[in-house]
Amino acid sequence: MNSPQGKAFSRVSEDDREAAVRRVREAYAEEHISHEEMDERLGRVLAASSRAELAAALDTLPAEDPGTTATIAAAGGRIKRRGAWRVPRVLKVESAFGRVRLDLSRAIIEGPVVDIELSLGTGNASITVPRDAIVEVEGLTTGWKDLRYRPRQPSRPGAPRIRFSGAVGYGRLKIRHAWR
């Protein structure tokens, strides 16, 4: 099943299906397709049982925007973001010494997934995510102190997925969900 043909005929995951639905709706919102064509494509996406059928339903749609990457870096001092700031698809946070405070609770998160890559030396980091966000921390390693995070369940369908990766050296990383 590792061949290209085997992959095309593999079963469709729910994430793949949700991404395809979102892509069809975006094409309609951007006036690339008519309402009738959107309905027809959504029906095909929802009925697809293989990736090949899913790809055929998305054929001729404009290419998906891969998103942007931004880096916030400080050798020493603080990194702080809060309020209505725009979160890119991939956010790299680099700090050798100092504190990091990121509040995504009111941030503008345009895509379904945000990847946050941490490269922190010493100092504590506190990250607040939206109340209904799905948080993944499997790609994250901590050095001296442990990660403090308590998952919140359940999340609403279509909630943003925030994936953390990278390394935290000598400091505590605390990830929490916003209260509202």
mmCIF file with all atom_site columns, C-alpha atoms in Angstrom:
data_model
loop_
_atom_site.group_PDB
_atom_site.id
_atom_site.type_symbol
_atom_site.label_atom_id
_atom_site.label_alt_id
_atom_site.label_comp_id
_atom_site.label_asym_id
_atom_site.label_entity_id
_atom_site.label_seq_id
_atom_site.pdbx_PDB_ins_code
_atom_site.Cartn_x
_atom_site.Cartn_y
_atom_site.Cartn_z
_atom_site.occupancy
_atom_site.B_iso_or_equiv
_atom_site.pdbx_formal_charge
_atom_site.auth_seq_id
_atom_site.auth_comp_id
_atom_site.auth_asym_id
_atom_site.auth_atom_id
_atom_site.pdbx_PDB_model_num
ATOM 1   C CA . MET A 1 1   ? 0.000   0.000  0.000   1.00 0.00 ? 1   MET A CA 1
ATOM 2   C CA . ASN A 1 2   ? 2.988   2.330  -0.117  1.00 0.00 ? 2   ASN A CA 1
ATOM 3   C CA . SER A 1 3   ? 2.755   2.756  -3.865  1.00 0.00 ? 3   SER A CA 1
ATOM 4   C CA . PRO A 1 4   ? 1.145   5.915  -5.288  1.00 0.00 ? 4   PRO A CA 1
ATOM 5   C CA . GLN A 1 5   ? -1.768  3.837  -6.587  1.00 0.00 ? 5   GLN A CA 1
ATOM 6   C CA . GLY A 1 6   ? -2.334  2.251  -3.155  1.00 0.00 ? 6   GLY A CA 1
ATOM 7   C CA . LYS A 1 7   ? -2.453  5.669  -1.521  1.00 0.00 ? 7   LYS A CA 1
ATOM 8   C CA . ALA A 1 8   ? -5.027  6.945  -4.027  1.00 0.00 ? 8   ALA A CA 1
ATOM 9   C CA . PHE A 1 9   ? -7.380  4.095  -3.181  1.00 0.00 ? 9   PHE A CA 1
ATOM 10  C CA . SER A 1 10  ? -6.968  4.295  0.609   1.00 0.00 ? 10  SER A CA 1
ATOM 11  C CA . ARG A 1 11  ? -9.954  5.186  2.752   1.00 0.00 ? 11  ARG A CA 1
ATOM 12  C CA . VAL A 1 12  ? -10.847 8.806  3.365   1.00 0.00 ? 12  VAL A CA 1
ATOM 13  C CA . SER A 1 13  ? -10.266 10.074 6.924   1.00 0.00 ? 13  SER A CA 1
ATOM 14  C CA . GLU A 1 14  ? -12.628 12.521 8.592   1.00 0.00 ? 14  GLU A CA 1
ATOM 15  C CA . ASP A 1 15  ? -9.880  15.186 8.549   1.00 0.00 ? 15  ASP A CA 1
ATOM 16  C CA . ASP A 1 16  ? -9.467  14.714 4.779   1.00 0.00 ? 16  ASP A CA 1
ATOM 17  C CA . ARG A 1 17  ? -13.223 14.973 4.271   1.00 0.00 ? 17  ARG A CA 1
ATOM 18  C CA . GLU A 1 18  ? -13.502 18.118 6.464   1.00 0.00 ? 18  GLU A CA 1
ATOM 19  C CA . ALA A 1 19  ? -10.609 19.738 4.580   1.00 0.00 ? 19  ALA A CA 1
ATOM 20  C CA . ALA A 1 20  ? -12.276 18.932 1.248   1.00 0.00 ? 20  ALA A CA 1
ATOM 21  C CA . VAL A 1 21  ? -15.615 20.393 2.409   1.00 0.00 ? 21  VAL A CA 1
ATOM 22  C CA . ARG A 1 22  ? -13.827 23.544 3.571   1.00 0.00 ? 22  ARG A CA 1
ATOM 23  C CA . ARG A 1 23  ? -11.994 23.836 0.237   1.00 0.00 ? 23  ARG A CA 1
ATOM 24  C CA . VAL A 1 24  ? -15.239 23.554 -1.766  1.00 0.00 ? 24  VAL A CA 1
ATOM 25  C CA . ARG A 1 25  ? -16.938 26.160 0.440   1.00 0.00 ? 25  ARG A CA 1
ATOM 26  C CA . GLU A 1 26  ? -13.967 28.518 0.099   1.00 0.00 ? 26  GLU A CA 1
ATOM 27  C CA . ALA A 1 27  ? -14.076 28.160 -3.693  1.00 0.00 ? 27  ALA A CA 1
ATOM 28  C CA . TYR A 1 28  ? -17.760 29.118 -3.616  1.00 0.00 ? 28  TYR A CA 1
ATOM 29  C CA . ALA A 1 29  ? -17.142 32.040 -1.219  1.00 0.00 ? 29  ALA A CA 1
ATOM 30  C CA . GLU A 1 30  ? -14.413 33.334 -3.546  1.00 0.00 ? 30  GLU A CA 1
ATOM 31  C CA . GLU A 1 31  ? -16.853 32.999 -6.483  1.00 0.00 ? 31  GLU A CA 1
ATOM 32  C CA . HIS A 1 32  ? -14.792 30.385 -8.333  1.00 0.00 ? 32  HIS A CA 1
ATOM 33  C CA . ILE A 1 33  ? -17.797 28.044 -8.574  1.00 0.00 ? 33  ILE A CA 1
ATOM 34  C CA . SER A 1 34  ? -21.574 28.499 -8.684  1.00 0.00 ? 34  SER A CA 1
ATOM 35  C CA . HIS A 1 35  ? -23.985 27.497 -5.923  1.00 0.00 ? 35  HIS A CA 1
ATOM 36  C CA . GLU A 1 36  ? -25.162 24.530 -7.964  1.00 0.00 ? 36  GLU A CA 1
ATOM 37  C CA . GLU A 1 37  ? -21.591 23.351 -8.566  1.00 0.00 ? 37  GLU A CA 1
ATOM 38  C CA . MET A 1 38  ? -20.843 23.708 -4.849  1.00 0.00 ? 38  MET A CA 1
ATOM 39  C CA . ASP A 1 39  ? -23.838 21.504 -3.994  1.00 0.00 ? 39  ASP A CA 1
ATOM 40  C CA . GLU A 1 40  ? -22.772 18.897 -6.551  1.00 0.00 ? 40  GLU A CA 1
ATOM 41  C CA . ARG A 1 41  ? -19.149 18.850 -5.343  1.00 0.00 ? 41  ARG A CA 1
ATOM 42  C CA . LEU A 1 42  ? -20.164 18.685 -1.666  1.00 0.00 ? 42  LEU A CA 1
ATOM 43  C CA . GLY A 1 43  ? -22.338 15.667 -2.457  1.00 0.00 ? 43  GLY A CA 1
ATOM 44  C CA . ARG A 1 44  ? -19.393 13.967 -4.146  1.00 0.00 ? 44  ARG A CA 1
ATOM 45  C CA . VAL A 1 45  ? -17.055 14.823 -1.235  1.00 0.00 ? 45  VAL A CA 1
ATOM 46  C CA . LEU A 1 46  ? -19.473 13.421 1.338   1.00 0.00 ? 46  LEU A CA 1
ATOM 47  C CA . ALA A 1 47  ? -20.042 10.249 -0.711  1.00 0.00 ? 47  ALA A CA 1
ATOM 48  C CA . ALA A 1 48  ? -16.341 9.638  -1.463  1.00 0.00 ? 48  ALA A CA 1
ATOM 49  C CA . SER A 1 49  ? -14.943 6.413  -0.033  1.00 0.00 ? 49  SER A CA 1
ATOM 50  C CA . SER A 1 50  ? -11.411 6.642  -1.490  1.00 0.00 ? 50  SER A CA 1
ATOM 51  C CA . ARG A 1 51  ? -8.878  9.424  -1.847  1.00 0.00 ? 51  ARG A CA 1
ATOM 52  C CA . ALA A 1 52  ? -9.124  9.101  -5.624  1.00 0.00 ? 52  ALA A CA 1
ATOM 53  C CA . GLU A 1 53  ? -12.872 9.899  -5.483  1.00 0.00 ? 53  GLU A CA 1
ATOM 54  C CA . LEU A 1 54  ? -12.159 12.789 -3.119  1.00 0.00 ? 54  LEU A CA 1
ATOM 55  C CA . ALA A 1 55  ? -9.469  14.165 -5.445  1.00 0.00 ? 55  ALA A CA 1
ATOM 56  C CA . ALA A 1 56  ? -11.870 13.908 -8.397  1.00 0.00 ? 56  ALA A CA 1
ATOM 57  C CA . ALA A 1 57  ? -14.456 15.972 -6.500  1.00 0.00 ? 57  ALA A CA 1
ATOM 58  C CA . LEU A 1 58  ? -11.831 18.697 -5.949  1.00 0.00 ? 58  LEU A CA 1
ATOM 59  C CA . ASP A 1 59  ? -10.439 18.557 -9.492  1.00 0.00 ? 59  ASP A CA 1
ATOM 60  C CA . THR A 1 60  ? -10.244 21.960 -11.268 1.00 0.00 ? 60  THR A CA 1
ATOM 61  C CA . LEU A 1 61  ? -10.610 23.957 -8.031  1.00 0.00 ? 61  LEU A CA 1
ATOM 62  C CA . PRO A 1 62  ? -7.969  26.647 -7.496  1.00 0.00 ? 62  PRO A CA 1
ATOM 63  C CA . ALA A 1 63  ? -4.885  25.450 -5.631  1.00 0.00 ? 63  ALA A CA 1
ATOM 64  C CA . GLU A 1 64  ? -5.110  25.650 -1.878  1.00 0.00 ? 64  GLU A CA 1
ATOM 65  C CA . ASP A 1 65  ? -3.093  28.445 -0.240  1.00 0.00 ? 65  ASP A CA 1
ATOM 66  C CA . PRO A 1 66  ? -0.394  26.691 1.789   1.00 0.00 ? 66  PRO A CA 1
ATOM 67  C CA . GLY A 1 67  ? -0.429  29.526 4.313   1.00 0.00 ? 67  GLY A CA 1
ATOM 68  C CA . THR A 1 68  ? 2.379   31.544 5.684   1.00 0.00 ? 68  THR A CA 1
ATOM 69  C CA . THR A 1 69  ? 5.211   31.094 8.117   1.00 0.00 ? 69  THR A CA 1
ATOM 70  C CA . ALA A 1 70  ? 6.275   33.750 10.586  1.00 0.00 ? 70  ALA A CA 1
ATOM 71  C CA . THR A 1 71  ? 9.000   33.809 13.200  1.00 0.00 ? 71  THR A CA 1
ATOM 72  C CA . ILE A 1 72  ? 8.936   35.671 16.495  1.00 0.00 ? 72  ILE A CA 1
ATOM 73  C CA . ALA A 1 73  ? 12.410  35.749 18.013  1.00 0.00 ? 73  ALA A CA 1
ATOM 74  C CA . ALA A 1 74  ? 14.205  37.370 20.929  1.00 0.00 ? 74  ALA A CA 1
ATOM 75  C CA . ALA A 1 75  ? 17.656  36.654 22.291  1.00 0.00 ? 75  ALA A CA 1
ATOM 76  C CA . GLY A 1 76  ? 16.672  38.043 25.688  1.00 0.00 ? 76  GLY A CA 1
ATOM 77  C CA . GLY A 1 77  ? 13.683  39.846 27.111  1.00 0.00 ? 77  GLY A CA 1
ATOM 78  C CA . ARG A 1 78  ? 10.037  39.116 26.483  1.00 0.00 ? 78  ARG A CA 1
ATOM 79  C CA . ILE A 1 79  ? 7.924   37.878 23.638  1.00 0.00 ? 79  ILE A CA 1
ATOM 80  C CA . LYS A 1 80  ? 4.305   38.897 24.088  1.00 0.00 ? 80  LYS A CA 1
ATOM 81  C CA . ARG A 1 81  ? 1.295   38.746 21.764  1.00 0.00 ? 81  ARG A CA 1
ATOM 82  C CA . ARG A 1 82  ? -2.334  39.256 22.760  1.00 0.00 ? 82  ARG A CA 1
ATOM 83  C CA . GLY A 1 83  ? -5.572  40.738 21.504  1.00 0.00 ? 83  GLY A CA 1
ATOM 84  C CA . ALA A 1 84  ? -6.657  40.507 17.860  1.00 0.00 ? 84  ALA A CA 1
ATOM 85  C CA . TRP A 1 85  ? -3.405  39.530 16.180  1.00 0.00 ? 85  TRP A CA 1
ATOM 86  C CA . ARG A 1 86  ? -3.191  37.427 13.032  1.00 0.00 ? 86  ARG A CA 1
ATOM 87  C CA . VAL A 1 87  ? -1.802  33.923 13.576  1.00 0.00 ? 87  VAL A CA 1
ATOM 88  C CA . PRO A 1 88  ? -0.037  32.480 10.517  1.00 0.00 ? 88  PRO A CA 1
ATOM 89  C CA . ARG A 1 89  ? -0.350  28.855 9.443   1.00 0.00 ? 89  ARG A CA 1
ATOM 90  C CA . VAL A 1 90  ? 3.108   28.128 10.918  1.00 0.00 ? 90  VAL A CA 1
ATOM 91  C CA . LEU A 1 91  ? 4.428   30.198 13.819  1.00 0.00 ? 91  LEU A CA 1
ATOM 92  C CA . LYS A 1 92  ? 8.019   29.774 14.963  1.00 0.00 ? 92  LYS A CA 1
ATOM 93  C CA . VAL A 1 93  ? 8.810   31.126 18.429  1.00 0.00 ? 93  VAL A CA 1
ATOM 94  C CA . GLU A 1 94  ? 12.489  31.387 19.321  1.00 0.00 ? 94  GLU A CA 1
ATOM 95  C CA . SER A 1 95  ? 13.808  32.718 22.631  1.00 0.00 ? 95  SER A CA 1
ATOM 96  C CA . ALA A 1 96  ? 17.213  32.100 24.181  1.00 0.00 ? 96  ALA A CA 1
ATOM 97  C CA . PHE A 1 97  ? 16.499  33.850 27.515  1.00 0.00 ? 97  PHE A CA 1
ATOM 98  C CA . GLY A 1 98  ? 13.277  35.426 28.687  1.00 0.00 ? 98  GLY A CA 1
ATOM 99  C CA . ARG A 1 99  ? 9.573   34.903 29.010  1.00 0.00 ? 99  ARG A CA 1
ATOM 100 C CA . VAL A 1 100 ? 7.090   34.054 26.296  1.00 0.00 ? 100 VAL A CA 1
ATOM 101 C CA . ARG A 1 101 ? 3.410   35.000 26.589  1.00 0.00 ? 101 ARG A CA 1
ATOM 102 C CA . LEU A 1 102 ? 1.130   34.167 23.672  1.00 0.00 ? 102 LEU A CA 1
ATOM 103 C CA . ASP A 1 103 ? -2.632  34.646 23.940  1.00 0.00 ? 103 ASP A CA 1
ATOM 104 C CA . LEU A 1 104 ? -4.524  33.142 21.016  1.00 0.00 ? 104 LEU A CA 1
ATOM 105 C CA . SER A 1 105 ? -7.962  33.452 22.642  1.00 0.00 ? 105 SER A CA 1
ATOM 106 C CA . ARG A 1 106 ? -8.884  36.554 20.595  1.00 0.00 ? 106 ARG A CA 1
ATOM 107 C CA . ALA A 1 107 ? -6.409  36.041 17.786  1.00 0.00 ? 107 ALA A CA 1
ATOM 108 C CA . ILE A 1 108 ? -7.476  35.762 14.168  1.00 0.00 ? 108 ILE A CA 1
ATOM 109 C CA . ILE A 1 109 ? -6.929  32.131 13.215  1.00 0.00 ? 109 ILE A CA 1
ATOM 110 C CA . GLU A 1 110 ? -7.798  31.787 9.540   1.00 0.00 ? 110 GLU A CA 1
ATOM 111 C CA . GLY A 1 111 ? -7.036  28.139 8.895   1.00 0.00 ? 111 GLY A CA 1
ATOM 112 C CA . PRO A 1 112 ? -8.194  24.926 10.492  1.00 0.00 ? 112 PRO A CA 1
ATOM 113 C CA . VAL A 1 113 ? -4.677  24.056 11.704  1.00 0.00 ? 113 VAL A CA 1
ATOM 114 C CA . VAL A 1 114 ? -1.904  26.141 13.271  1.00 0.00 ? 114 VAL A CA 1
ATOM 115 C CA . ASP A 1 115 ? 1.553   24.684 13.834  1.00 0.00 ? 115 ASP A CA 1
ATOM 116 C CA . ILE A 1 116 ? 3.545   26.380 16.589  1.00 0.00 ? 116 ILE A CA 1
ATOM 117 C CA . GLU A 1 117 ? 7.225   25.435 16.639  1.00 0.00 ? 117 GLU A CA 1
ATOM 118 C CA . LEU A 1 118 ? 8.921   26.356 19.907  1.00 0.00 ? 118 LEU A CA 1
ATOM 119 C CA . SER A 1 119 ? 12.651  26.761 20.379  1.00 0.00 ? 119 SER A CA 1
ATOM 120 C CA . LEU A 1 120 ? 13.024  28.037 23.930  1.00 0.00 ? 120 LEU A CA 1
ATOM 121 C CA . GLY A 1 121 ? 16.231  28.082 25.967  1.00 0.00 ? 121 GLY A CA 1
ATOM 122 C CA . THR A 1 122 ? 15.604  29.313 29.502  1.00 0.00 ? 122 THR A CA 1
ATOM 123 C CA . GLY A 1 123 ? 12.590  31.107 30.898  1.00 0.00 ? 123 GLY A CA 1
ATOM 124 C CA . ASN A 1 124 ? 8.941   30.239 31.291  1.00 0.00 ? 124 ASN A CA 1
ATOM 125 C CA . ALA A 1 125 ? 6.346   30.236 28.529  1.00 0.00 ? 125 ALA A CA 1
ATOM 126 C CA . SER A 1 126 ? 2.592   30.625 28.885  1.00 0.00 ? 126 SER A CA 1
ATOM 127 C CA . ILE A 1 127 ? 0.271   30.062 25.935  1.00 0.00 ? 127 ILE A CA 1
ATOM 128 C CA . THR A 1 128 ? -3.493  30.584 26.054  1.00 0.00 ? 128 THR A CA 1
ATOM 129 C CA . VAL A 1 129 ? -5.472  28.867 23.297  1.00 0.00 ? 129 VAL A CA 1
ATOM 130 C CA . PRO A 1 130 ? -9.130  29.417 22.335  1.00 0.00 ? 130 PRO A CA 1
ATOM 131 C CA . ARG A 1 131 ? -11.623 27.703 24.617  1.00 0.00 ? 131 ARG A CA 1
ATOM 132 C CA . ASP A 1 132 ? -12.699 25.115 22.046  1.00 0.00 ? 132 ASP A CA 1
ATOM 133 C CA . ALA A 1 133 ? -9.293  24.502 20.425  1.00 0.00 ? 133 ALA A CA 1
ATOM 134 C CA . ILE A 1 134 ? -7.955  21.009 19.902  1.00 0.00 ? 134 ILE A CA 1
ATOM 135 C CA . VAL A 1 135 ? -4.383  20.960 21.196  1.00 0.00 ? 135 VAL A CA 1
ATOM 136 C CA . GLU A 1 136 ? -1.716  18.452 20.180  1.00 0.00 ? 136 GLU A CA 1
ATOM 137 C CA . VAL A 1 137 ? 1.580   18.388 22.103  1.00 0.00 ? 137 VAL A CA 1
ATOM 138 C CA . GLU A 1 138 ? 3.045   15.067 20.928  1.00 0.00 ? 138 GLU A CA 1
ATOM 139 C CA . GLY A 1 139 ? 5.810   16.779 18.914  1.00 0.00 ? 139 GLY A CA 1
ATOM 140 C CA . LEU A 1 140 ? 7.096   18.760 21.895  1.00 0.00 ? 140 LEU A CA 1
ATOM 141 C CA . THR A 1 141 ? 10.054  17.893 24.120  1.00 0.00 ? 141 THR A CA 1
ATOM 142 C CA . THR A 1 142 ? 10.775  19.503 27.474  1.00 0.00 ? 142 THR A CA 1
ATOM 143 C CA . GLY A 1 143 ? 14.090  19.582 29.293  1.00 0.00 ? 143 GLY A CA 1
ATOM 144 C CA . TRP A 1 144 ? 14.277  20.529 32.922  1.00 0.00 ? 144 TRP A CA 1
ATOM 145 C CA . LYS A 1 145 ? 10.592  21.036 33.803  1.00 0.00 ? 145 LYS A CA 1
ATOM 146 C CA . ASP A 1 146 ? 7.461   19.348 32.535  1.00 0.00 ? 146 ASP A CA 1
ATOM 147 C CA . LEU A 1 147 ? 4.722   20.665 30.343  1.00 0.00 ? 147 LEU A CA 1
ATOM 148 C CA . ARG A 1 148 ? 1.588   21.799 32.154  1.00 0.00 ? 148 ARG A CA 1
ATOM 149 C CA . TYR A 1 149 ? -1.481  21.176 30.032  1.00 0.00 ? 149 TYR A CA 1
ATOM 150 C CA . ARG A 1 150 ? -4.893  19.743 30.812  1.00 0.00 ? 150 ARG A CA 1
ATOM 151 C CA . PRO A 1 151 ? -6.996  18.873 27.750  1.00 0.00 ? 151 PRO A CA 1
ATOM 152 C CA . ARG A 1 152 ? -10.516 20.245 27.544  1.00 0.00 ? 152 ARG A CA 1
ATOM 153 C CA . GLN A 1 153 ? -13.256 18.041 26.157  1.00 0.00 ? 153 GLN A CA 1
ATOM 154 C CA . PRO A 1 154 ? -15.328 18.128 24.105  1.00 0.00 ? 154 PRO A CA 1
ATOM 155 C CA . SER A 1 155 ? -14.486 20.589 21.353  1.00 0.00 ? 155 SER A CA 1
ATOM 156 C CA . ARG A 1 156 ? -17.018 21.766 18.806  1.00 0.00 ? 156 ARG A CA 1
ATOM 157 C CA . PRO A 1 157 ? -16.783 20.478 15.238  1.00 0.00 ? 157 PRO A CA 1
ATOM 158 C CA . GLY A 1 158 ? -14.599 22.772 13.154  1.00 0.00 ? 158 GLY A CA 1
ATOM 159 C CA . ALA A 1 159 ? -12.654 24.026 16.187  1.00 0.00 ? 159 ALA A CA 1
ATOM 160 C CA . PRO A 1 160 ? -9.100  25.145 15.396  1.00 0.00 ? 160 PRO A CA 1
ATOM 161 C CA . ARG A 1 161 ? -6.411  22.487 15.810  1.00 0.00 ? 161 ARG A CA 1
ATOM 162 C CA . ILE A 1 162 ? -3.196  23.823 17.349  1.00 0.00 ? 162 ILE A CA 1
ATOM 163 C CA . ARG A 1 163 ? -0.166  21.552 17.077  1.00 0.00 ? 163 ARG A CA 1
ATOM 164 C CA . PHE A 1 164 ? 2.916   22.238 19.175  1.00 0.00 ? 164 PHE A CA 1
ATOM 165 C CA . SER A 1 165 ? 6.379   20.959 18.313  1.00 0.00 ? 165 SER A CA 1
ATOM 166 C CA . GLY A 1 166 ? 9.968   21.819 19.142  1.00 0.00 ? 166 GLY A CA 1
ATOM 167 C CA . ALA A 1 167 ? 11.871  21.988 22.404  1.00 0.00 ? 167 ALA A CA 1
ATOM 168 C CA . VAL A 1 168 ? 11.750  23.808 25.725  1.00 0.00 ? 168 VAL A CA 1
ATOM 169 C CA . GLY A 1 169 ? 15.056  23.803 27.633  1.00 0.00 ? 169 GLY A CA 1
ATOM 170 C CA . TYR A 1 170 ? 15.187  25.124 31.213  1.00 0.00 ? 170 TYR A CA 1
ATOM 171 C CA . GLY A 1 171 ? 11.780  26.550 31.958  1.00 0.00 ? 171 GLY A CA 1
ATOM 172 C CA . ARG A 1 172 ? 8.172   25.606 32.357  1.00 0.00 ? 172 ARG A CA 1
ATOM 173 C CA . LEU A 1 173 ? 5.687   25.617 29.496  1.00 0.00 ? 173 LEU A CA 1
ATOM 174 C CA . LYS A 1 174 ? 2.083   26.128 30.463  1.00 0.00 ? 174 LYS A CA 1
ATOM 175 C CA . ILE A 1 175 ? -0.689  25.765 27.880  1.00 0.00 ? 175 ILE A CA 1
ATOM 176 C CA . ARG A 1 176 ? -4.221  26.543 28.954  1.00 0.00 ? 176 ARG A CA 1
ATOM 177 C CA . HIS A 1 177 ? -7.625  27.069 27.377  1.00 0.00 ? 177 HIS A CA 1
ATOM 178 C CA . ALA A 1 178 ? -9.275  30.486 27.624  1.00 0.00 ? 178 ALA A CA 1
ATOM 179 C CA . TRP A 1 179 ? -12.258 30.741 29.956  1.00 0.00 ? 179 TRP A CA 1
ATOM 180 C CA . ARG A 1 180 ? -14.474 32.264 27.272  1.00 0.00 ? 180 ARG A CA 1
#
